[in-house]
């Protein structure tokens, strides 16, 4: 009778675990975007905690005041930098919106000179054609509106009904664009609010969440869970610091190099290089494409110089800078990282691409600690230890030998 009860109990536990796993997969598939926002909040909380701990260590202030100062400094630096460079960079970005389509038009003309180039252009989707890119850029900079006004005046003799229909359709188009823009801005603000609020809650009392999470596990495993959580914090903090250093060095270096070359819109291109550096493998090269296209407007020689300078800086960064600043962070295999970036980019777009690297770092730490160390490299238990471990820590007869064996298991698990 006891065996039947134990069997039924184990079947019920297994069914419950399978149900939880299925529910986890379902929620992950349905709400992956929200989970990525929460992970972004945790990542920002790691940065806040690192800054707070440094202030506490250096000044001896209490944690609450240190966190307040850290958050003020963080957002103060961002707002101050934006205030200083926003006028110049905003004007350069407007120029960039006009220059890049013109450069693409030159590339198209050059490709049309060759048979293979014409065939290649025919395979480009219509949405990515140079004409569409130019019209989009002109509409963004306001030139499209003036063009529509001129065409409307030229067609004024078509009749009152035609003018009324044209005005109505134009107003509808403007309204839809404004509505879409407001909706996009509102969605971005909500996402940022979720990330910031999550970060502040986690950074204000990290022990509340880490110890609460560890309490979900058996008592004998809670210390190990806390150890893994501390390693995750250390890895993410090291990765964030390394990325901020790398982004700053690349952004400043690109700005200086572009100014020396005499490249127009150097600061806007350097800002692009700074932000794209956050995306390993893919981001730096995406930032190089606009720079080469802008250089092409100054001539083929300038474009080649920009390409050589950009490629040289990326080589120095990849083979010298990154290994030095990433030595404390987890080493991510480039091929695996690229695959994970493409996967998350396809599934969740820009947000998935941004968070692919730190999320892969978390997964690698969990695999290394919980699978490789705790399962593959774990020492096998002897017969007495295995019997007590299998039946539970309090279900065996409390003999002297059982006490000794139990103590050996506890020491081994610690």
mmCIF file of C-alpha atoms in Angstrom:
data_model
loop_
_atom_site.group_PDB
_atom_site.id
_atom_site.type_symbol
_atom_site.label_atom_id
_atom_site.label_comp_id
_atom_site.label_asym_id
_atom_site.label_seq_id
_atom_site.Cartn_x
_atom_site.Cartn_y
_atom_site.Cartn_z
ATOM 1 C CA UNK A 1 0.000 0.000 0.000
ATOM 2 C CA UNK A 2 2.865 2.348 0.827
ATOM 3 C CA UNK A 3 4.541 1.633 -2.505
ATOM 4 C CA UNK A 4 1.324 2.484 -4.369
ATOM 5 C CA UNK A 5 1.064 5.753 -2.433
ATOM 6 C CA UNK A 6 4.680 6.701 -3.198
ATOM 7 C CA UNK A 7 4.211 5.814 -6.875
ATOM 8 C CA UNK A 8 1.048 7.933 -7.099
ATOM 9 C CA UNK A 9 2.821 10.789 -5.331
ATOM 10 C CA UNK A 10 5.742 10.698 -7.766
ATOM 11 C CA UNK A 11 3.395 10.541 -10.765
ATOM 12 C CA UNK A 12 1.507 13.571 -9.447
ATOM 13 C CA UNK A 13 4.757 15.486 -8.915
ATOM 14 C CA UNK A 14 5.983 14.587 -12.405
ATOM 15 C CA UNK A 15 2.674 15.664 -13.947
ATOM 16 C CA UNK A 16 2.784 18.949 -12.026
ATOM 17 C CA UNK A 17 6.362 19.623 -13.170
ATOM 18 C CA UNK A 18 5.431 18.877 -16.791
ATOM 19 C CA UNK A 19 2.451 21.212 -16.461
ATOM 20 C CA UNK A 20 4.698 23.969 -15.130
ATOM 21 C CA UNK A 21 7.163 23.444 -17.984
ATOM 22 C CA UNK A 22 4.353 23.565 -20.553
ATOM 23 C CA UNK A 23 2.953 26.718 -18.950
ATOM 24 C CA UNK A 24 6.421 28.254 -18.978
ATOM 25 C CA UNK A 25 6.861 27.568 -22.691
ATOM 26 C CA UNK A 26 3.379 28.946 -23.404
ATOM 27 C CA UNK A 27 3.962 32.146 -21.439
ATOM 28 C CA UNK A 28 7.415 32.560 -22.962
ATOM 29 C CA UNK A 29 6.013 32.282 -26.466
ATOM 30 C CA UNK A 30 3.103 34.626 -25.799
ATOM 31 C CA UNK A 31 4.862 37.200 -23.661
ATOM 32 C CA UNK A 32 8.510 36.982 -24.723
ATOM 33 C CA UNK A 33 8.645 40.704 -25.463
ATOM 34 C CA UNK A 34 7.515 41.549 -21.927
ATOM 35 C CA UNK A 35 10.014 39.068 -20.455
ATOM 36 C CA UNK A 36 12.780 40.717 -22.470
ATOM 37 C CA UNK A 37 11.723 44.093 -21.063
ATOM 38 C CA UNK A 38 11.960 42.653 -17.545
ATOM 39 C CA UNK A 39 15.412 41.273 -18.360
ATOM 40 C CA UNK A 40 16.435 44.723 -19.619
ATOM 41 C CA UNK A 41 15.241 46.120 -16.292
ATOM 42 C CA UNK A 42 17.313 43.539 -14.417
ATOM 43 C CA UNK A 43 20.320 44.475 -16.555
ATOM 44 C CA UNK A 44 19.872 48.152 -15.676
ATOM 45 C CA UNK A 45 19.396 47.169 -12.020
ATOM 46 C CA UNK A 46 22.759 45.392 -12.129
ATOM 47 C CA UNK A 47 24.341 48.646 -13.305
ATOM 48 C CA UNK A 48 22.592 50.632 -10.551
ATOM 49 C CA UNK A 49 23.661 48.075 -7.917
ATOM 50 C CA UNK A 50 27.259 48.221 -9.108
ATOM 51 C CA UNK A 51 27.296 52.011 -8.890
ATOM 52 C CA UNK A 52 25.544 51.942 -5.507
ATOM 53 C CA UNK A 53 27.948 49.400 -4.021
ATOM 54 C CA UNK A 54 30.903 51.471 -5.233
ATOM 55 C CA UNK A 55 29.497 54.623 -3.578
ATOM 56 C CA UNK A 56 28.826 52.722 -0.335
ATOM 57 C CA UNK A 57 32.350 51.299 -0.341
ATOM 58 C CA UNK A 58 34.043 54.643 -1.029
ATOM 59 C CA UNK A 59 31.910 56.966 1.120
ATOM 60 C CA UNK A 60 30.278 54.771 3.756
ATOM 61 C CA UNK A 61 26.830 56.251 3.082
ATOM 62 C CA UNK A 62 23.723 54.151 3.570
ATOM 63 C CA UNK A 63 22.437 52.171 0.617
ATOM 64 C CA UNK A 64 19.288 54.224 0.015
ATOM 65 C CA UNK A 65 21.137 57.522 -0.331
ATOM 66 C CA UNK A 66 23.868 55.876 -2.412
ATOM 67 C CA UNK A 67 21.277 54.462 -4.809
ATOM 68 C CA UNK A 68 19.599 57.863 -5.095
ATOM 69 C CA UNK A 69 22.913 59.549 -5.950
ATOM 70 C CA UNK A 70 23.812 56.795 -8.430
ATOM 71 C CA UNK A 71 20.512 57.134 -10.283
ATOM 72 C CA UNK A 72 20.777 60.938 -10.331
ATOM 73 C CA UNK A 73 24.331 60.771 -11.711
ATOM 74 C CA UNK A 74 23.360 58.167 -14.321
ATOM 75 C CA UNK A 75 20.437 60.108 -15.743
ATOM 76 C CA UNK A 76 22.249 63.413 -15.232
ATOM 77 C CA UNK A 77 25.121 62.291 -17.454
ATOM 78 C CA UNK A 78 22.687 61.123 -20.150
ATOM 79 C CA UNK A 79 20.632 64.335 -20.062
ATOM 80 C CA UNK A 80 23.756 66.514 -19.916
ATOM 81 C CA UNK A 81 25.362 64.782 -22.881
ATOM 82 C CA UNK A 82 22.122 65.048 -24.836
ATOM 83 C CA UNK A 83 21.832 68.738 -23.979
ATOM 84 C CA UNK A 84 25.380 69.450 -25.170
ATOM 85 C CA UNK A 85 25.403 67.533 -28.435
ATOM 86 C CA UNK A 86 21.697 67.433 -29.362
ATOM 87 C CA UNK A 87 21.574 70.628 -31.507
ATOM 88 C CA UNK A 88 24.618 69.715 -33.596
ATOM 89 C CA UNK A 89 23.847 66.018 -33.861
ATOM 90 C CA UNK A 90 20.154 66.583 -34.664
ATOM 91 C CA UNK A 91 21.075 68.874 -37.559
ATOM 92 C CA UNK A 92 23.635 66.358 -38.800
ATOM 93 C CA UNK A 93 21.090 63.533 -38.622
ATOM 94 C CA UNK A 94 18.738 65.576 -40.805
ATOM 95 C CA UNK A 95 21.551 65.998 -43.317
ATOM 96 C CA UNK A 96 22.266 62.290 -43.015
ATOM 97 C CA UNK A 97 18.684 61.495 -44.015
ATOM 98 C CA UNK A 98 19.267 63.335 -47.296
ATOM 99 C CA UNK A 99 22.821 62.193 -47.954
ATOM 100 C CA UNK A 100 22.464 58.420 -47.568
ATOM 101 C CA UNK A 101 19.732 57.984 -50.245
ATOM 102 C CA UNK A 102 21.813 60.093 -52.649
ATOM 103 C CA UNK A 103 24.799 57.857 -51.980
ATOM 104 C CA UNK A 104 22.650 54.792 -52.582
ATOM 105 C CA UNK A 105 21.596 56.337 -55.889
ATOM 106 C CA UNK A 106 25.256 56.612 -56.884
ATOM 107 C CA UNK A 107 25.786 52.973 -55.945
ATOM 108 C CA UNK A 108 22.775 52.035 -58.065
ATOM 109 C CA UNK A 109 24.128 53.951 -61.070
ATOM 110 C CA UNK A 110 27.484 52.235 -60.682
ATOM 111 C CA UNK A 111 25.897 48.777 -60.475
ATOM 112 C CA UNK A 112 23.759 49.451 -63.548
ATOM 113 C CA UNK A 113 26.955 49.753 -65.588
ATOM 114 C CA UNK A 114 27.486 45.994 -65.240
ATOM 115 C CA UNK A 115 25.265 43.082 -66.186
ATOM 116 C CA UNK A 116 25.653 41.324 -62.855
ATOM 117 C CA UNK A 117 24.879 44.585 -61.077
ATOM 118 C CA UNK A 118 21.623 45.063 -62.968
ATOM 119 C CA UNK A 119 20.568 41.500 -62.150
ATOM 120 C CA UNK A 120 21.395 42.107 -58.492
ATOM 121 C CA UNK A 121 19.287 45.270 -58.378
ATOM 122 C CA UNK A 122 16.336 43.455 -59.939
ATOM 123 C CA UNK A 123 16.325 41.051 -56.982
ATOM 124 C CA UNK A 124 16.126 43.881 -54.424
ATOM 125 C CA UNK A 125 12.587 44.186 -52.934
ATOM 126 C CA UNK A 126 10.632 47.284 -53.953
ATOM 127 C CA UNK A 127 10.454 48.475 -50.336
ATOM 128 C CA UNK A 128 14.257 48.664 -50.276
ATOM 129 C CA UNK A 129 14.656 50.403 -53.635
ATOM 130 C CA UNK A 130 16.620 53.633 -53.783
ATOM 131 C CA UNK A 131 13.597 55.652 -54.943
ATOM 132 C CA UNK A 132 11.557 54.541 -51.948
ATOM 133 C CA UNK A 133 14.427 55.280 -49.581
ATOM 134 C CA UNK A 134 14.839 58.762 -51.043
ATOM 135 C CA UNK A 135 11.111 59.528 -50.831
ATOM 136 C CA UNK A 136 11.046 58.320 -47.221
ATOM 137 C CA UNK A 137 14.016 60.504 -46.305
ATOM 138 C CA UNK A 138 12.510 63.517 -48.063
ATOM 139 C CA UNK A 139 9.212 63.082 -46.249
ATOM 140 C CA UNK A 140 11.071 62.815 -42.936
ATOM 141 C CA UNK A 141 12.947 66.064 -43.587
ATOM 142 C CA UNK A 142 9.879 67.912 -44.821
ATOM 143 C CA UNK A 143 10.854 68.115 -48.496
ATOM 144 C CA UNK A 144 8.077 65.760 -49.493
ATOM 145 C CA UNK A 145 5.485 68.178 -48.159
ATOM 146 C CA UNK A 146 6.768 71.020 -50.309
ATOM 147 C CA UNK A 147 6.797 68.770 -53.345
ATOM 148 C CA UNK A 148 3.196 67.802 -52.720
ATOM 149 C CA UNK A 149 2.261 71.457 -52.441
ATOM 150 C CA UNK A 150 3.841 72.253 -55.810
ATOM 151 C CA UNK A 151 2.163 69.346 -57.513
ATOM 152 C CA UNK A 152 -1.160 70.342 -55.953
ATOM 153 C CA UNK A 153 -0.833 73.844 -57.405
ATOM 154 C CA UNK A 154 0.026 72.464 -60.841
ATOM 155 C CA UNK A 155 -3.073 70.291 -60.775
ATOM 156 C CA UNK A 156 -5.408 73.042 -59.549
ATOM 157 C CA UNK A 157 -7.205 73.201 -62.886
ATOM 158 C CA UNK A 158 -8.595 69.696 -62.673
ATOM 159 C CA UNK A 159 -11.826 70.781 -61.047
ATOM 160 C CA UNK A 160 -13.354 71.399 -57.673
ATOM 161 C CA UNK A 161 -14.280 67.790 -57.025
ATOM 162 C CA UNK A 162 -10.730 66.621 -57.774
ATOM 163 C CA UNK A 163 -9.283 69.263 -55.455
ATOM 164 C CA UNK A 164 -11.674 68.276 -52.682
ATOM 165 C CA UNK A 165 -10.773 64.617 -53.020
ATOM 166 C CA UNK A 166 -7.045 65.460 -53.077
ATOM 167 C CA UNK A 167 -7.346 67.609 -49.968
ATOM 168 C CA UNK A 168 -9.361 64.942 -48.159
ATOM 169 C CA UNK A 169 -6.917 62.160 -49.028
ATOM 170 C CA UNK A 170 -3.978 64.354 -48.066
ATOM 171 C CA UNK A 171 -5.502 65.154 -44.677
ATOM 172 C CA UNK A 172 -6.253 61.466 -44.106
ATOM 173 C CA UNK A 173 -2.667 60.540 -44.955
ATOM 174 C CA UNK A 174 -1.275 63.194 -42.619
ATOM 175 C CA UNK A 175 -3.619 62.100 -39.822
ATOM 176 C CA UNK A 176 -2.607 58.441 -40.182
ATOM 177 C CA UNK A 177 1.089 59.346 -40.117
ATOM 178 C CA UNK A 178 0.664 61.542 -37.039
ATOM 179 C CA UNK A 179 -1.367 58.839 -35.294
ATOM 180 C CA UNK A 180 1.230 56.199 -36.095
ATOM 181 C CA UNK A 181 4.046 58.442 -34.851
ATOM 182 C CA UNK A 182 2.248 59.231 -31.587
ATOM 183 C CA UNK A 183 1.465 55.544 -31.067
ATOM 184 C CA UNK A 184 5.101 54.558 -31.641
ATOM 185 C CA UNK A 185 6.399 57.226 -29.258
ATOM 186 C CA UNK A 186 3.861 56.232 -26.600
ATOM 187 C CA UNK A 187 4.818 52.552 -26.933
ATOM 188 C CA UNK A 188 8.518 53.379 -26.579
ATOM 189 C CA UNK A 189 7.848 55.512 -23.494
ATOM 190 C CA UNK A 190 5.822 52.707 -21.881
ATOM 191 C CA UNK A 191 8.632 50.225 -22.570
ATOM 192 C CA UNK A 192 11.205 52.591 -21.059
ATOM 193 C CA UNK A 193 8.986 53.116 -18.025
ATOM 194 C CA UNK A 194 8.718 49.344 -17.481
ATOM 195 C CA UNK A 195 12.499 48.956 -17.731
ATOM 196 C CA UNK A 196 13.302 51.867 -15.385
ATOM 197 C CA UNK A 197 10.689 50.956 -12.754
ATOM 198 C CA UNK A 198 11.828 47.319 -12.782
ATOM 199 C CA UNK A 199 15.440 48.419 -12.385
ATOM 200 C CA UNK A 200 14.651 50.733 -9.471
ATOM 201 C CA UNK A 201 12.651 48.078 -7.610
ATOM 202 C CA UNK A 202 15.364 45.449 -8.023
ATOM 203 C CA UNK A 203 18.186 47.857 -7.163
ATOM 204 C CA UNK A 204 16.408 49.214 -4.069
ATOM 205 C CA UNK A 205 16.281 45.826 -2.321
ATOM 206 C CA UNK A 206 18.130 43.131 -4.281
ATOM 207 C CA UNK A 207 18.254 40.713 -1.327
ATOM 208 C CA UNK A 208 14.467 40.664 -1.136
ATOM 209 C CA UNK A 209 14.263 39.200 -4.632
ATOM 210 C CA UNK A 210 17.349 36.985 -4.638
ATOM 211 C CA UNK A 211 16.629 35.414 -1.250
ATOM 212 C CA UNK A 212 12.956 35.094 -2.147
ATOM 213 C CA UNK A 213 13.886 33.265 -5.336
ATOM 214 C CA UNK A 214 16.312 31.001 -3.457
ATOM 215 C CA UNK A 215 13.600 30.128 -0.914
ATOM 216 C CA UNK A 216 11.671 28.374 -3.701
ATOM 217 C CA UNK A 217 14.301 25.618 -3.643
ATOM 218 C CA UNK A 218 14.996 22.957 -0.988
ATOM 219 C CA UNK A 219 16.962 24.188 2.013
ATOM 220 C CA UNK A 220 20.005 22.093 1.140
ATOM 221 C CA UNK A 221 20.190 23.810 -2.305
ATOM 222 C CA UNK A 222 19.546 27.420 -1.307
ATOM 223 C CA UNK A 223 23.190 28.296 -0.703
ATOM 224 C CA UNK A 224 24.079 26.950 -4.138
ATOM 225 C CA UNK A 225 21.274 28.985 -5.742
ATOM 226 C CA UNK A 226 22.551 32.158 -4.059
ATOM 227 C CA UNK A 227 26.068 31.358 -5.251
ATOM 228 C CA UNK A 228 24.862 31.058 -8.859
ATOM 229 C CA UNK A 229 22.867 34.295 -8.575
ATOM 230 C CA UNK A 230 25.956 36.108 -7.289
ATOM 231 C CA UNK A 231 27.967 34.775 -10.229
ATOM 232 C CA UNK A 232 25.292 35.987 -12.634
ATOM 233 C CA UNK A 233 25.448 39.438 -11.043
ATOM 234 C CA UNK A 234 29.246 39.507 -11.318
ATOM 235 C CA UNK A 235 29.204 38.416 -14.960
ATOM 236 C CA UNK A 236 26.520 40.898 -16.011
ATOM 237 C CA UNK A 237 28.216 43.758 -14.157
ATOM 238 C CA UNK A 238 31.563 42.981 -15.779
ATOM 239 C CA UNK A 239 29.900 42.722 -19.194
ATOM 240 C CA UNK A 240 28.112 46.066 -18.754
ATOM 241 C CA UNK A 241 31.261 47.869 -17.627
ATOM 242 C CA UNK A 242 33.218 46.373 -20.514
ATOM 243 C CA UNK A 243 30.549 47.403 -23.019
ATOM 244 C CA UNK A 244 30.368 50.974 -21.692
ATOM 245 C CA UNK A 245 34.158 51.296 -21.934
ATOM 246 C CA UNK A 246 34.185 49.826 -25.438
ATOM 247 C CA UNK A 247 31.304 52.049 -26.602
ATOM 248 C CA UNK A 248 33.001 55.183 -25.263
ATOM 249 C CA UNK A 249 36.387 54.375 -26.797
ATOM 250 C CA UNK A 250 34.896 53.505 -30.189
ATOM 251 C CA UNK A 251 32.619 56.565 -30.248
ATOM 252 C CA UNK A 252 35.413 59.006 -29.363
ATOM 253 C CA UNK A 253 37.892 57.320 -31.729
ATOM 254 C CA UNK A 254 35.443 57.403 -34.628
ATOM 255 C CA UNK A 255 34.629 61.078 -34.015
ATOM 256 C CA UNK A 256 38.320 62.020 -34.056
ATOM 257 C CA UNK A 257 39.056 59.878 -37.126
ATOM 258 C CA UNK A 258 36.093 61.239 -39.093
ATOM 259 C CA UNK A 259 37.028 64.838 -38.261
ATOM 260 C CA UNK A 260 40.627 64.243 -39.361
ATOM 261 C CA UNK A 261 39.417 62.754 -42.648
ATOM 262 C CA UNK A 262 37.084 65.717 -43.100
ATOM 263 C CA UNK A 263 33.973 63.573 -43.308
ATOM 264 C CA UNK A 264 30.704 65.524 -43.124
ATOM 265 C CA UNK A 265 28.348 64.779 -40.234
ATOM 266 C CA UNK A 266 31.210 63.270 -38.229
ATOM 267 C CA UNK A 267 29.516 63.626 -34.845
ATOM 268 C CA UNK A 268 26.267 62.006 -35.985
ATOM 269 C CA UNK A 269 28.202 59.069 -37.443
ATOM 270 C CA UNK A 270 30.227 58.779 -34.219
ATOM 271 C CA UNK A 271 27.004 58.681 -32.174
ATOM 272 C CA UNK A 272 25.769 55.853 -34.406
ATOM 273 C CA UNK A 273 29.045 53.997 -33.845
ATOM 274 C CA UNK A 274 28.701 54.521 -30.075
ATOM 275 C CA UNK A 275 25.206 53.023 -29.840
ATOM 276 C CA UNK A 276 25.705 50.248 -32.393
ATOM 277 C CA UNK A 277 28.746 49.076 -30.426
ATOM 278 C CA UNK A 278 26.304 47.694 -27.839
ATOM 279 C CA UNK A 279 25.406 44.966 -30.359
ATOM 280 C CA UNK A 280 28.470 42.691 -30.701
ATOM 281 C CA UNK A 281 29.382 41.237 -34.111
ATOM 282 C CA UNK A 282 26.615 42.969 -36.075
ATOM 283 C CA UNK A 283 26.361 46.482 -34.635
ATOM 284 C CA UNK A 284 29.829 47.876 -35.464
ATOM 285 C CA UNK A 285 29.509 46.920 -39.127
ATOM 286 C CA UNK A 286 26.019 48.395 -39.346
ATOM 287 C CA UNK A 287 27.475 51.671 -38.082
ATOM 288 C CA UNK A 288 30.152 51.572 -40.790
ATOM 289 C CA UNK A 289 27.698 51.458 -43.706
ATOM 290 C CA UNK A 290 26.373 55.046 -43.272
ATOM 291 C CA UNK A 291 29.931 56.342 -42.843
ATOM 292 C CA UNK A 292 31.067 54.798 -46.144
ATOM 293 C CA UNK A 293 27.942 56.078 -47.917
ATOM 294 C CA UNK A 294 28.575 59.610 -46.637
ATOM 295 C CA UNK A 295 32.192 59.316 -47.755
ATOM 296 C CA UNK A 296 30.964 58.312 -51.197
ATOM 297 C CA UNK A 297 29.346 61.739 -51.604
ATOM 298 C CA UNK A 298 32.833 63.252 -51.284
ATOM 299 C CA UNK A 299 34.285 60.896 -53.858
ATOM 300 C CA UNK A 300 35.379 57.295 -54.229
ATOM 301 C CA UNK A 301 38.761 58.000 -52.649
ATOM 302 C CA UNK A 302 37.173 59.424 -49.493
ATOM 303 C CA UNK A 303 34.858 56.420 -49.246
ATOM 304 C CA UNK A 304 37.836 54.054 -49.502
ATOM 305 C CA UNK A 305 39.732 55.996 -46.820
ATOM 306 C CA UNK A 306 36.707 55.847 -44.506
ATOM 307 C CA UNK A 307 36.351 52.105 -45.130
ATOM 308 C CA UNK A 308 40.042 51.458 -44.399
ATOM 309 C CA UNK A 309 40.002 53.575 -41.220
ATOM 310 C CA UNK A 310 36.802 51.950 -40.001
ATOM 311 C CA UNK A 311 38.097 48.449 -40.743
ATOM 312 C CA UNK A 312 41.383 49.210 -38.967
ATOM 313 C CA UNK A 313 39.633 50.493 -35.841
ATOM 314 C CA UNK A 314 37.403 47.415 -35.771
ATOM 315 C CA UNK A 315 40.418 45.100 -36.073
ATOM 316 C CA UNK A 316 42.170 46.852 -33.179
ATOM 317 C CA UNK A 317 38.991 46.649 -31.132
ATOM 318 C CA UNK A 318 38.346 42.968 -31.896
ATOM 319 C CA UNK A 319 41.866 41.629 -31.358
ATOM 320 C CA UNK A 320 43.228 43.972 -28.682
ATOM 321 C CA UNK A 321 40.612 46.129 -26.935
ATOM 322 C CA UNK A 322 37.800 43.593 -26.457
ATOM 323 C CA UNK A 323 40.049 40.787 -25.062
ATOM 324 C CA UNK A 324 41.476 43.212 -22.484
ATOM 325 C CA UNK A 325 38.236 44.748 -21.235
ATOM 326 C CA UNK A 326 36.243 41.504 -21.488
ATOM 327 C CA UNK A 327 38.706 39.367 -19.509
ATOM 328 C CA UNK A 328 36.494 39.478 -16.386
ATOM 329 C CA UNK A 329 33.274 38.848 -18.288
ATOM 330 C CA UNK A 330 32.091 35.583 -19.792
ATOM 331 C CA UNK A 331 33.673 34.665 -23.116
ATOM 332 C CA UNK A 332 30.947 34.302 -25.743
ATOM 333 C CA UNK A 333 31.756 32.077 -28.751
ATOM 334 C CA UNK A 334 31.359 34.361 -31.811
ATOM 335 C CA UNK A 335 29.482 31.816 -33.954
ATOM 336 C CA UNK A 336 27.074 30.928 -31.137
ATOM 337 C CA UNK A 337 26.520 34.618 -30.356
ATOM 338 C CA UNK A 338 25.808 35.402 -34.015
ATOM 339 C CA UNK A 339 23.294 32.544 -34.239
ATOM 340 C CA UNK A 340 21.578 33.688 -31.029
ATOM 341 C CA UNK A 341 21.466 37.298 -32.256
ATOM 342 C CA UNK A 342 19.862 36.275 -35.549
ATOM 343 C CA UNK A 343 17.373 34.043 -33.716
ATOM 344 C CA UNK A 344 16.244 36.705 -31.235
ATOM 345 C CA UNK A 345 16.332 39.354 -33.953
ATOM 346 C CA UNK A 346 13.913 37.312 -36.060
ATOM 347 C CA UNK A 347 11.648 36.509 -33.108
ATOM 348 C CA UNK A 348 11.608 39.894 -31.313
ATOM 349 C CA UNK A 349 13.241 42.386 -33.646
ATOM 350 C CA UNK A 350 15.408 45.193 -32.303
ATOM 351 C CA UNK A 351 14.878 44.410 -28.619
ATOM 352 C CA UNK A 352 15.917 40.791 -29.114
ATOM 353 C CA UNK A 353 19.003 41.875 -31.034
ATOM 354 C CA UNK A 354 19.988 44.324 -28.282
ATOM 355 C CA UNK A 355 19.641 41.809 -25.444
ATOM 356 C CA UNK A 356 20.980 38.715 -27.218
ATOM 357 C CA UNK A 357 24.548 39.024 -25.891
ATOM 358 C CA UNK A 358 23.792 39.492 -22.148
ATOM 359 C CA UNK A 359 21.035 36.865 -22.311
ATOM 360 C CA UNK A 360 23.437 34.378 -23.893
ATOM 361 C CA UNK A 361 25.960 35.182 -21.148
ATOM 362 C CA UNK A 362 23.328 34.306 -18.529
ATOM 363 C CA UNK A 363 22.471 31.046 -20.300
ATOM 364 C CA UNK A 364 26.140 30.047 -20.535
ATOM 365 C CA UNK A 365 26.712 30.698 -16.825
ATOM 366 C CA UNK A 366 23.643 28.644 -15.909
ATOM 367 C CA UNK A 367 24.741 25.755 -18.138
ATOM 368 C CA UNK A 368 28.276 25.845 -16.762
ATOM 369 C CA UNK A 369 27.250 26.007 -13.104
ATOM 370 C CA UNK A 370 24.080 23.895 -12.976
ATOM 371 C CA UNK A 371 24.792 21.292 -15.642
ATOM 372 C CA UNK A 372 28.546 20.947 -16.158
ATOM 373 C CA UNK A 373 29.676 21.460 -12.553
ATOM 374 C CA UNK A 374 26.685 20.081 -10.638
ATOM 375 C CA UNK A 375 25.819 17.155 -12.917
ATOM 376 C CA UNK A 376 28.607 16.149 -15.282
ATOM 377 C CA UNK A 377 31.577 16.895 -13.022
ATOM 378 C CA UNK A 378 29.822 15.921 -9.748
ATOM 379 C CA UNK A 379 31.421 13.105 -7.764
ATOM 380 C CA UNK A 380 29.204 10.005 -7.529
ATOM 381 C CA UNK A 381 27.719 9.143 -4.128
ATOM 382 C CA UNK A 382 28.532 5.850 -2.460
ATOM 383 C CA UNK A 383 25.785 3.341 -1.631
ATOM 384 C CA UNK A 384 24.892 4.807 1.791
ATOM 385 C CA UNK A 385 24.858 8.385 0.540
ATOM 386 C CA UNK A 386 22.778 7.465 -2.491
ATOM 387 C CA UNK A 387 20.194 5.630 -0.342
ATOM 388 C CA UNK A 388 19.758 8.578 2.029
ATOM 389 C CA UNK A 389 19.776 11.103 -0.833
ATOM 390 C CA UNK A 390 17.155 9.075 -2.708
ATOM 391 C CA UNK A 391 14.733 8.617 0.208
ATOM 392 C CA UNK A 392 15.113 12.119 1.632
ATOM 393 C CA UNK A 393 17.038 13.743 4.437
ATOM 394 C CA UNK A 394 14.580 12.797 7.173
ATOM 395 C CA UNK A 395 12.951 9.556 6.061
ATOM 396 C CA UNK A 396 15.714 7.129 7.003
ATOM 397 C CA UNK A 397 16.086 5.653 10.441
ATOM 398 C CA UNK A 398 18.047 8.107 12.568
ATOM 399 C CA UNK A 399 20.973 5.819 13.337
ATOM 400 C CA UNK A 400 24.518 6.895 14.025
ATOM 401 C CA UNK A 401 25.697 5.743 10.600
ATOM 402 C CA UNK A 402 22.845 7.678 8.931
ATOM 403 C CA UNK A 403 23.858 10.848 10.798
ATOM 404 C CA UNK A 404 27.466 10.508 9.637
ATOM 405 C CA UNK A 405 26.381 9.868 6.048
ATOM 406 C CA UNK A 406 23.968 12.804 6.146
ATOM 407 C CA UNK A 407 26.745 15.098 7.340
ATOM 408 C CA UNK A 408 28.961 13.898 4.480
ATOM 409 C CA UNK A 409 26.214 14.723 1.959
ATOM 410 C CA UNK A 410 25.696 18.188 3.424
ATOM 411 C CA UNK A 411 29.442 18.932 3.339
ATOM 412 C CA UNK A 412 29.671 17.690 -0.254
ATOM 413 C CA UNK A 413 26.709 19.813 -1.369
ATOM 414 C CA UNK A 414 28.210 22.874 0.297
#
